[in-house]
Every structure is written in structure tokens, then in C-alpha cells.
């Protein structure tokens, strides 16, 4: 399956990845090859097979509802680039 | 008569679907052990899971699952024993993961039904499409600084139930009734506190219009409407906008809009201009949620009496009208209060006093039913005094005011102030005779056929007896004396 340049540009924007215009054709070719591979997988008829979600047949562990975490603003904010008090800040998001 | 918008080309029907986001009542978050309490210092209720630090793994909170299933049962909905969590991908500063863990193809709760109680006492069933569990985002504060937005992640990761209705609603009134009933059910179940001001219950409204008999036209979604009144206003304004657009030759484009109550308009949300492309996929960090039927049955058996059942019981047990029964069961606490007031007493008088005097007093003072200065036992005792003719309804209102002020016992107040009703015929007769004798002109007016003065006479006699004469006896004696 061939992805066109416009689709690749759109995917890049959705993923917030900056791709220079001249690199789009290369990217399109690489992504198209991945899509080809997926198409190959899709050729197998799995209509009677339930999706495998884990190699072990297990249920997710459920936690008890208790406060066991938090209270670590210094750790949470450790990588903040422009901290004000206990807030993260970002350039104004206007609505 | 059905609601419609009258345009130049005739009547337009309005089609409404609602998405309610209800914050789950739980101590800790959906996938982390950080606290959920409202109003804490910024970023103090954030675990490294919520902050999306690399290598952190989500682990689901059993209580949140239980609350979602209980809510599903309260909405008469199908519980899906297997459901999956997916990643809904989008970028926003208060969403540290770059995706929201949500449910998409396989939600925990499927189709259900909710019964609306309309203001005129009628009911109407509305379909529920689904209920799924998801994470709330953090909070963006835009007004703290001219150039920056502040981010607090305390809310990030708190469990939400997104409850989606079918597009079954046809008027702003029905949409209002839907939100009110949803809130009532959630509060009965204690699965969401229903506080719209603090944002623990939020609404997205989908609106489209059509001519009678048509299929569905393009809809717009109005995001984050935070009161019942605004939901109703936004629908009306958006429906009118769409009608004008169609009638001037335009067409509606599917988009996300905001309602601005100050300007009375809806407008497109700039941040959502890009077409919805959330690229959902199953979250590889989370196994499918698997529940047993026995677990669901156990939760069902432990549900409290829900609003519809309570309303039906109130109608039969207390002989109440649909409207009174709806109002009295709107809040679990009010219903319990009423049942105490009505115990062993005239239920109709108990209902009137609870819904009128008591509710008016609470509204005036900005109090909730649980903060009432008059206890249910005290109000019950007051109603007992009315029923056994110890005091009249008129005097009861004065006694009630005194109870509100002093928190006193009604019997003691009546005795201390000498308010017991005069039921002694001789005493009332004397008062009637005296008033008639002192007002020969009015008496003559009555005798010549003008019975309008009756009310005036009753007033004078009540005044002469300090309001304590039994009004029924006054009326009878007055008629006898004047007519005779």
C-alpha cells in the first residue's frame, strides 16, 4: 500500500513530529513498506481467533482503592522547564 | 405539543444527544494511588504514573470498576463482562501522556434506559448508548499570567465515567430533565457527587435539526457545558443558528463548539479545528478487564433503592401526585427527611410542608436538607399539631419560623406563646357577636346579599382572637349569625 506525501505530512503533524519537506518522500516510502508488511499479516484469516492480549492467560490485577502515592511535587516538577510555584507553565493556550 | 424551532420555511425538529462526564467517587485515581480530593495544593496529588514518567505502569482501581458497573446497573444497562482500554491520542498541555486511557470498541457498560421525569409529571424513556471508564485530564489555568498557561495535574488520572445517550432527546426541557435525572441517579448510587460547579459532572451536547420525517442531519458538539440552565440555553441557541444557516442556503459542518453564556452564542473551538483523528489502539500496558457474572449479581443485589422505585413507592404508600413524588425523591436525603416527617402523620400535609415551607426556608438561607435547622422529627411534631387541630395552618407558619430561629420544640413553643387554637364554641361565638355588633354597616351589606364582606369579617375575628380561633368554626358561626 502506497502512502502519498499529503498523508505522511498529516500523520507527522498529528504526531507532532517535524519532518522537513524534502524528507517526506523518503518517509512515505519507508512507511509504505511497513504498511505492505501489515497487509501481508492481514492476509491470514483470523476471523475465528480471539485477539491475544497476553502470552499468559491472566486477568489484570485490581488495586484496592487506597491513597498510597502522591505528595511528591518536587519529583513531579523536577523536569519542569518554567516552574512557577508548584505549577508547570507552558506558553499561553488560548481558547 | 412537541418542541420545534419556527423558521421561514416552517417547523424544524431538534435532535439532541448528551455525553455526561461524571467523576467517579473514589479515594484514589483510576490507575494510580494518588488522592482524588478536590482543592488540594497544585501538583501534590500526582503520582509519577499520572505525570507520565517513563517506565511507569498503570494498575486499575477495583473500586472505580465497581462504581462504573453499579452505575450501569442503575441505568438498567447491559454489563459487558469483558472490556478493553484503548489509547485516545491527542496533544494538550494538561495531558502529560499525549493520550488518554479510555474505552472505545468494548466499553464496560452497553445499552440501557433512563426514565425522565418531566415538570408536568409525565415520564419519558431515553436510551443510553454506553458508559465507559476513562482518565480525566489535568487542569489548565489561563488567567494567572498574561503570557503563560499554568498546569496542575492533581485531576490528571482521576476516574471518569463517560455516559452517552442515544439521540433521543427532542427539546431543551428534555435535555434538562435528562441531566437532572442522571445527577439524581449518580447521587443515589454515590458513584459521582454530581457537583457541576466543581466540574465533577460535565456535559457535552450534540445538536442537529431536521424537518419532520427526515433522517439525521449533521450535528455540532458543544463542549463542557457546566449547568442544567446552560445546557438548555446552548441547545436553543445552537438549534436556531443551524436553522438560520440552512434557510439562508448554507449547510452545517460537523465541528466542536463552545457556548458563551455572556454573549448568548456558540462559536467554534479553535483548538479542535483539526478533524477528530484520535488513532485509538488497545493500550498494551493494560490487559482486558474481565468480570464475573457472580460479581455483577452481587453488586446488583447491594444497590440502594433507586429514584424510580422510591417514587413509585411514595405514590402508592403516601398517595402523592407524580410531581410531588418526583420532587421528594430528587435527593436521597430529602426523601429520607420526608419519610421521617410523614411517619404516622398526614402524608399530604407532610409533603406540602417539606416541599413548600421547608424548601423555601432552606433556599433562602442557602442550606442543604442535611443542614436544616429544623429536624424531621420536629417538623413531624408540628404537622401532628396541625392534624389534631391544636393549631391552625396559619399559626403553624409562625411556629415554624420560631423553630427555625431557636431550633425549639413545636409543642413547647405553642404552649409558651399560648397559641393553642380556640375550639371552644362559646369563646368564638362571643368574638363573632362582638365584631358583628361593632360593624353594623358591613353586617347590613352581607344581609342585603353582598357576601364579599365575609372574608373581611373572618379577618376581623381572627385579629380579635390573635389568630387562634379555628377558622372553620369561625366561618360556620359567622354564616349562622349573619344569615339568621
XYZ file of C-alpha atoms in Angstrom:
579
model
C 0.000 0.000 0.000
C 1.480 3.318 -1.073
C 1.077 6.301 1.272
C 1.103 9.648 -0.504
C 3.078 12.683 0.618
C -0.005 14.538 1.875
C -0.946 11.637 4.180
C 2.551 11.454 5.587
C 2.567 15.207 6.204
C -0.724 14.855 8.073
C 0.449 11.895 10.178
C 3.595 13.814 11.088
C 1.562 16.786 12.196
C -0.794 14.629 14.287
C 2.238 13.064 15.968
C 3.897 16.496 16.429
C 6.982 15.354 14.546
C 8.642 17.978 12.360
C 9.570 16.418 9.014
C 11.350 18.707 6.548
C 9.542 18.843 3.206
C 12.443 17.155 1.340
C 12.379 14.170 3.702
C 8.676 13.448 3.127
C 9.210 11.227 0.033
C 11.736 9.028 1.881
C 9.386 8.806 4.857
C 6.487 7.935 2.559
C 8.470 5.120 1.020
C 9.529 3.684 4.398
C 6.024 3.895 5.875
C 4.576 2.322 2.722
C 6.885 -0.647 3.174
C 5.650 -1.070 6.765
C 2.064 -0.934 5.506
C 2.906 -3.617 2.952
C 4.162 -5.826 5.724
C 0.961 -5.273 7.740
C -1.068 -6.143 4.654
C 0.848 -9.381 4.440
C -0.173 -10.157 8.039
C -3.765 -9.225 7.246
C -3.829 -11.909 4.581
C -4.079 -14.541 7.323
C -7.708 -15.339 8.148
C -8.092 -14.722 11.917
C -11.867 -14.317 11.960
C -12.247 -17.218 14.403
C -9.348 -16.273 16.652
C -9.807 -14.013 19.661
C -7.180 -11.262 19.900
C -4.248 -12.365 22.027
C -3.682 -9.814 24.735
C -1.062 -11.664 26.723
C 1.109 -14.742 26.362
C -0.160 -15.906 29.746
C -3.877 -16.413 30.255
C -4.319 -13.952 33.079
C -6.597 -11.246 34.347
C -5.331 -7.784 35.259
C -4.546 -7.235 38.907
C -7.011 -4.825 40.514
C -5.702 -2.447 43.181
C -7.535 -1.749 46.411
C -8.860 1.841 46.483
C -6.384 3.478 48.855
C -4.171 6.563 48.732
C -0.641 5.168 48.503
C 1.054 7.698 46.261
C 1.370 11.419 45.514
C 2.617 14.143 47.829
C 5.846 14.374 45.804
C 5.531 17.706 43.953
C 9.322 18.129 43.914
C 9.746 14.883 41.999
C 6.800 15.613 39.701
C 8.093 19.094 38.902
C 11.793 18.150 38.775
C 11.973 18.406 34.975
C 9.672 21.421 34.581
C 11.334 23.999 32.358
C 9.434 27.039 33.571
C 8.058 26.285 37.002
C 6.020 28.903 38.889
C 5.341 27.897 42.481
C 4.012 24.367 42.251
C 2.707 24.800 38.711
C 4.071 23.718 35.377
C 3.727 26.536 32.870
C 3.517 26.499 29.096
C 3.144 29.287 26.523
C -0.419 30.569 26.746
C -3.005 28.188 25.311
C -5.799 30.449 24.106
C -9.324 29.203 23.758
C -47.180 19.776 21.864
C -43.773 18.865 20.549
C -40.952 21.408 20.737
C -39.822 22.883 17.442
C -37.973 25.886 16.025
C -40.118 28.010 13.719
C -38.100 29.086 10.697
C -39.055 30.885 7.498
C -39.570 27.525 5.811
C -41.686 26.079 8.617
C -41.058 23.994 11.718
C -37.732 22.293 12.483
C -37.345 19.416 14.898
C -34.320 19.447 17.218
C -32.351 16.228 17.815
C -30.162 16.113 20.923
C -27.747 13.575 22.345
C -25.818 14.128 25.568
C -22.431 12.943 26.781
C -22.101 13.258 30.530
C -18.660 13.088 32.098
C -19.066 12.044 35.714
C -16.106 11.990 38.074
C -16.126 8.693 39.962
C -16.313 8.816 43.760
C -13.154 7.009 44.879
C -10.279 7.736 47.246
C -7.542 7.218 44.667
C -7.162 7.598 40.911
C -8.141 5.129 38.176
C -4.623 3.863 37.516
C -2.527 5.267 40.384
C -2.603 5.532 44.164
C -2.651 9.361 44.240
C -5.563 11.051 46.055
C -8.595 12.465 44.223
C -9.748 15.067 46.744
C -10.790 18.413 45.279
C -8.959 21.645 46.082
C -5.513 20.430 47.171
C -2.305 22.430 46.584
C -1.211 22.175 42.919
C 0.604 19.017 41.867
C 0.548 17.477 45.354
C -1.840 14.688 44.362
C 0.167 13.405 41.440
C 1.996 10.110 41.239
C 4.768 9.527 38.750
C 2.246 7.394 36.836
C -0.067 10.408 36.445
C 2.864 12.583 35.377
C 3.615 10.064 32.592
C 7.171 9.439 33.720
C 8.869 6.778 31.568
C 8.574 3.218 32.809
C 5.512 3.780 34.996
C 2.723 1.225 34.629
C -0.998 1.777 35.234
C -2.798 -0.600 37.650
C -6.587 -0.394 37.732
C -8.524 0.637 40.850
C -11.074 -2.063 41.816
C -13.429 0.488 43.390
C -13.626 2.528 40.165
C -14.600 -0.589 38.203
C -17.240 -1.371 40.812
C -18.627 2.189 40.637
C -18.893 2.017 36.822
C -20.704 -1.334 36.989
C -23.053 -0.072 39.721
C -23.854 2.996 37.622
C -24.535 0.740 34.625
C -26.926 -1.322 36.738
C -28.632 1.886 37.930
C -29.187 2.799 34.265
C -30.754 -0.604 33.534
C -27.858 -1.271 31.207
C -26.046 -4.332 29.915
C -22.773 -5.015 31.747
C -20.027 -6.263 29.439
C -18.029 -8.946 31.257
C -15.035 -8.249 29.036
C -13.997 -4.718 28.117
C -10.771 -3.178 26.923
C -8.820 0.017 27.463
C -7.534 1.944 24.490
C -5.333 4.971 23.978
C -7.027 8.066 22.588
C -4.183 10.101 21.130
C -4.107 13.883 21.198
C -1.799 16.609 22.438
C -2.743 19.141 25.059
C -0.574 20.609 27.829
C -2.704 19.176 30.651
C -2.444 15.639 29.215
C 1.111 14.522 30.046
C 0.854 11.114 28.326
C -0.072 12.540 24.933
C -3.024 10.162 25.115
C -5.976 9.487 27.361
C -6.570 5.936 28.554
C -10.206 5.375 27.629
C -12.500 2.655 26.324
C -13.618 2.648 22.727
C -14.701 -0.522 20.924
C -15.512 -2.517 24.057
C -16.875 -0.336 26.891
C -17.621 -1.803 30.336
C -21.332 -0.890 30.074
C -23.554 -1.182 26.996
C -27.110 -0.113 26.183
C -29.549 0.944 28.886
C -32.631 3.069 29.560
C -33.289 6.063 31.769
C -36.750 7.438 32.589
C -37.100 11.222 32.531
C -39.466 12.979 34.932
C -40.894 15.964 33.074
C -42.025 19.062 35.025
C -45.686 18.328 34.169
C -45.485 14.973 35.960
C -45.268 12.807 32.830
C -42.346 10.461 32.127
C -40.378 9.586 29.023
C -37.787 6.865 28.373
C -34.441 7.778 26.835
C -31.906 5.269 25.520
C -28.390 5.049 26.944
C -25.828 4.094 24.310
C -22.907 3.169 26.556
C -20.855 4.009 29.640
C -17.099 3.753 29.631
C -14.269 4.384 32.074
C -11.514 6.848 31.249
C -8.974 9.175 32.823
C -9.643 12.832 33.487
C -7.070 15.370 32.269
C -5.203 17.893 34.414
C -6.351 21.472 34.817
C -5.144 24.426 32.724
C -5.318 27.866 34.329
C -5.322 30.570 31.682
C -5.839 33.625 33.889
C -2.767 33.539 36.150
C -0.299 35.203 33.799
C -0.568 37.246 30.589
C 1.775 35.012 28.587
C 1.604 31.596 30.171
C -0.893 28.857 30.980
C -0.395 27.175 34.370
C -0.834 23.426 34.647
C -1.982 21.493 37.722
C -2.037 17.715 37.329
C -3.979 16.925 40.532
C -7.015 15.969 38.447
C -4.989 14.064 35.847
C -5.861 10.388 36.086
C -8.988 10.726 38.240
C -11.571 8.204 37.013
C -14.378 9.472 34.820
C -17.449 7.706 33.553
C -18.468 8.953 30.145
C -22.164 8.220 29.745
C -23.523 8.637 26.223
C -27.238 8.914 25.456
C -28.879 7.904 22.226
C -30.021 10.888 20.125
C -33.473 10.500 21.706
C -33.929 13.956 23.201
C -36.121 16.454 21.339
C -36.205 19.667 23.393
C -34.125 21.743 25.810
C -36.604 20.725 28.564
C -35.949 17.033 27.944
C -32.197 17.628 27.933
C -32.528 19.480 31.254
C -34.632 16.657 32.700
C -32.013 14.158 31.467
C -29.133 15.897 33.234
C -31.166 16.307 36.426
C -32.205 12.650 36.450
C -28.673 11.477 35.690
C -27.397 13.549 38.592
C -30.093 12.129 40.885
C -29.246 8.523 39.961
C -25.476 9.081 40.349
C -26.011 10.681 43.746
C -28.316 7.868 44.932
C -25.639 5.364 43.926
C -22.887 7.574 45.390
C -20.834 6.935 42.264
C -20.446 10.678 41.469
C -21.134 13.653 43.737
C -22.885 15.469 40.870
C -21.249 18.798 41.689
C -21.449 20.762 38.439
C -19.794 23.883 39.896
C -16.644 21.980 40.839
C -16.759 20.187 37.494
C -17.357 16.679 38.793
C -20.326 16.470 36.391
C -19.821 17.985 32.927
C -21.837 17.823 29.724
C -21.111 17.757 26.017
C -24.233 18.405 23.958
C -24.743 17.132 20.407
C -27.328 19.137 18.471
C -28.767 18.836 14.979
C -32.022 19.985 13.393
C -34.248 18.423 10.740
C -37.616 18.651 9.064
C -40.282 16.225 10.250
C -39.772 12.713 8.880
C -36.153 13.247 7.783
C -33.147 11.176 8.797
C -30.402 12.721 10.938
C -28.579 15.789 9.626
C -25.043 16.906 10.532
C -24.582 17.625 14.221
C -22.398 20.005 16.195
C -20.917 19.168 19.563
C -20.977 21.843 22.257
C -18.242 21.060 24.781
C -18.079 21.472 28.545
C -21.439 22.960 29.403
C -21.474 23.173 33.169
C -25.036 23.753 34.363
C -28.513 22.491 33.532
C -29.598 26.015 32.633
C -26.674 26.458 30.215
C -27.361 23.061 28.616
C -30.904 24.208 27.847
C -29.828 27.660 26.610
C -26.998 26.292 24.459
C -29.338 23.850 22.693
C -31.864 26.541 21.837
C -29.215 28.960 20.565
C -27.336 26.316 18.576
C -30.543 24.920 17.015
C -31.572 28.433 15.955
C -28.142 29.013 14.427
C -28.410 25.816 12.385
C -31.941 26.637 11.175
C -30.831 30.101 10.046
C -27.826 28.564 8.300
C -29.947 26.042 6.359
C -32.605 28.610 5.497
C -30.056 31.060 4.122
C -28.760 28.356 1.787
C -25.793 27.244 3.884
C -25.022 23.915 5.495
C -23.874 22.798 8.935
C -20.354 21.404 9.222
C -19.565 18.866 11.910
C -17.446 20.686 14.468
C -16.821 21.256 18.146
C -18.193 24.491 19.558
C -18.206 26.374 22.837
C -21.209 28.017 24.467
C -20.611 31.572 25.664
C -23.418 32.446 28.099
C -22.345 36.100 28.334
C -22.738 36.684 24.610
C -25.539 34.155 24.193
C -23.827 32.411 21.268
C -21.950 29.268 20.351
C -18.682 29.504 18.409
C -16.139 27.048 17.015
C -13.377 25.866 19.355
C -10.101 26.776 17.733
C -8.078 24.002 19.364
C -10.415 21.353 17.964
C -10.432 22.614 14.402
C -8.455 19.658 13.116
C -10.710 16.764 12.301
C -11.051 14.206 15.091
C -8.330 11.688 14.497
C -7.574 10.091 17.804
C -5.893 6.978 16.339
C -7.300 4.691 19.047
C -5.479 1.444 19.704
C -5.593 -1.078 22.578
C -3.369 0.006 25.470
C -0.551 -2.560 25.582
C 0.025 -1.773 29.291
C -3.442 -2.984 30.284
C -4.985 -6.420 29.971
C -8.689 -6.566 29.087
C -10.917 -6.057 32.108
C -12.641 -9.351 32.903
C -15.593 -9.553 35.309
C -17.671 -12.500 36.578
C -21.442 -12.634 36.375
C -21.456 -13.522 40.090
C -19.607 -10.277 40.841
C -22.159 -8.272 38.827
C -25.055 -10.057 40.565
C -23.535 -9.304 43.954
C -23.292 -5.581 43.111
C -26.858 -5.599 41.773
C -28.210 -7.163 44.968
C -26.482 -4.492 47.063
C -27.837 -1.471 45.148
C -29.842 1.031 47.202
C -33.476 1.814 46.383
C -33.204 3.944 43.222
C -35.216 7.095 42.399
C -37.823 5.441 40.145
C -38.569 2.703 42.667
C -38.715 5.205 45.523
C -41.016 7.464 43.535
C -43.373 4.564 42.767
C -43.372 3.549 46.433
C -44.075 7.139 47.570
C -47.040 7.371 45.196
C -48.619 4.169 46.494
C -47.663 4.403 50.168
C -48.312 8.121 50.650
C -50.838 8.785 47.854
C -48.680 11.564 46.374
C -49.034 13.149 42.929
C -46.358 12.277 40.327
C -44.917 15.815 40.560
C -44.683 15.755 44.393
C -43.225 12.236 44.388
C -40.608 13.282 41.804
C -39.576 16.341 43.799
C -39.406 14.479 47.096
C -37.227 11.735 45.620
C -34.867 14.044 43.685
C -32.372 13.821 46.551
C -31.950 10.738 48.717
C -31.537 12.922 51.821
C -34.757 14.865 51.128
C -36.668 11.609 50.626
C -35.387 10.268 53.954
C -36.302 13.541 55.689
C -39.831 13.399 54.259
C -40.312 9.792 55.347
C -39.481 10.742 58.927
C -41.848 13.752 58.800
C -44.664 11.657 57.351
C -44.313 8.719 59.704
C -47.708 8.191 61.373
C -48.969 11.547 60.076
C -50.995 13.011 57.215
C -48.657 12.414 54.251
C -50.202 15.107 52.069
C -49.642 17.816 54.731
C -46.137 16.413 55.334
C -45.365 16.604 51.583
C -46.669 20.169 51.296
C -44.674 21.365 54.280
C -41.500 19.622 53.152
C -41.738 20.943 49.586
C -43.004 24.416 50.394
C -42.194 25.942 53.797
C -39.126 23.847 54.488
C -37.658 24.070 50.963
C -38.312 27.832 50.746
C -36.614 28.351 54.117
C -33.577 26.246 53.080
C -33.265 28.042 49.722
C -33.491 31.426 51.408
C -30.680 30.522 53.784
C -28.620 28.648 51.203
C -28.730 25.442 53.237
C -28.972 21.829 52.146
C -31.505 19.457 53.656
C -28.854 17.884 55.886
C -28.061 21.337 57.323
C -31.706 22.149 58.136
C -32.125 23.961 61.458
C -35.447 22.117 61.855
C -35.123 18.363 62.222
C -37.519 15.977 60.513
C -38.799 14.875 63.944
C -39.584 18.492 64.865
C -41.384 19.204 61.588
C -43.305 15.948 62.056
C -44.389 17.091 65.517
C -45.574 20.418 64.074
C -47.664 18.601 61.480
C -49.106 16.474 64.265
C -50.290 19.695 65.941
C -51.994 20.832 62.719
C -53.661 17.462 62.158
C -55.145 17.233 65.656
C -56.390 20.845 65.470
C -54.124 22.068 68.271
C -53.093 24.912 65.965
C -54.263 26.201 62.600
C -52.119 26.070 59.439
C -51.735 29.843 59.718
C -50.374 29.729 63.273
C -48.186 26.772 62.281
C -46.252 29.042 59.938
C -45.421 31.372 62.852
C -44.410 28.409 64.990
C -42.232 27.126 62.143
C -40.434 30.468 61.921
C -39.792 30.309 65.654
C -38.466 26.746 65.253
C -36.087 27.913 62.528
C -34.803 30.750 64.717
C -34.479 28.892 68.006
C -34.358 25.244 66.985
C -37.103 24.801 69.586
C -39.687 22.064 70.006
C -43.063 22.996 68.418
C -45.191 21.819 71.378
C -43.147 23.932 73.788
C -43.361 26.969 71.513
C -47.145 26.627 71.177
C -47.570 26.336 74.945
C -45.118 29.097 75.847
C -46.793 31.549 73.472
C -50.347 30.411 74.213
C -51.038 29.615 70.571
C -53.395 26.713 71.052
C -56.346 27.074 68.767
C -59.624 28.259 70.328
C -62.117 25.496 69.683
C -64.446 26.493 72.475
C -67.698 27.456 70.689
C -68.680 29.931 73.409
C -65.465 31.909 73.116
C -65.582 32.072 69.344
C -69.278 32.959 69.417
C -68.567 35.872 71.735
C -65.901 37.180 69.383
C -68.202 36.817 66.382
C -71.052 38.649 68.173
C -68.734 41.444 69.200
C -67.353 42.035 65.707
C -70.847 41.986 64.159
C -72.161 44.416 66.778
C -69.271 46.811 66.199
C -69.708 46.808 62.428
C -73.427 47.176 61.646
C -72.812 48.673 58.178
C -70.843 45.634 56.958
C -73.376 43.298 58.556
C -76.150 45.062 56.646
C -74.113 44.766 53.438
C -73.917 40.997 53.922
C -77.592 40.663 54.684
C -78.504 42.590 51.535
C -76.777 39.819 49.555
C -73.180 41.053 49.176
C -71.230 38.108 50.574
C -67.880 39.595 49.634
C -67.591 41.007 53.141
C -67.363 37.502 54.592
C -63.610 37.464 54.172
C -63.313 40.822 55.847
C -65.339 39.587 58.812
C -63.242 36.446 59.174
C -60.134 38.629 59.158
C -61.524 40.864 61.901
C -62.496 37.916 64.064
C -59.111 36.245 63.621
C -57.482 39.532 64.586
C -59.685 39.790 67.676
C -58.650 36.267 68.743
C -54.968 36.686 67.982
C -55.292 34.320 65.041
C -56.083 31.446 67.354
C -59.750 30.834 66.505
C -60.436 27.700 64.498
C -61.127 29.154 61.004
C -63.711 26.513 60.131
C -65.730 27.241 63.269
C -65.478 30.982 62.669
C -66.897 30.574 59.171
C -69.774 28.419 60.329
C -70.714 30.680 63.231
C -70.426 33.789 61.110
C -72.768 32.391 58.484
C -75.256 31.346 61.151
C -75.227 34.717 62.923
C -75.335 36.939 59.841
C -77.681 34.796 57.855
C -80.056 34.303 60.801
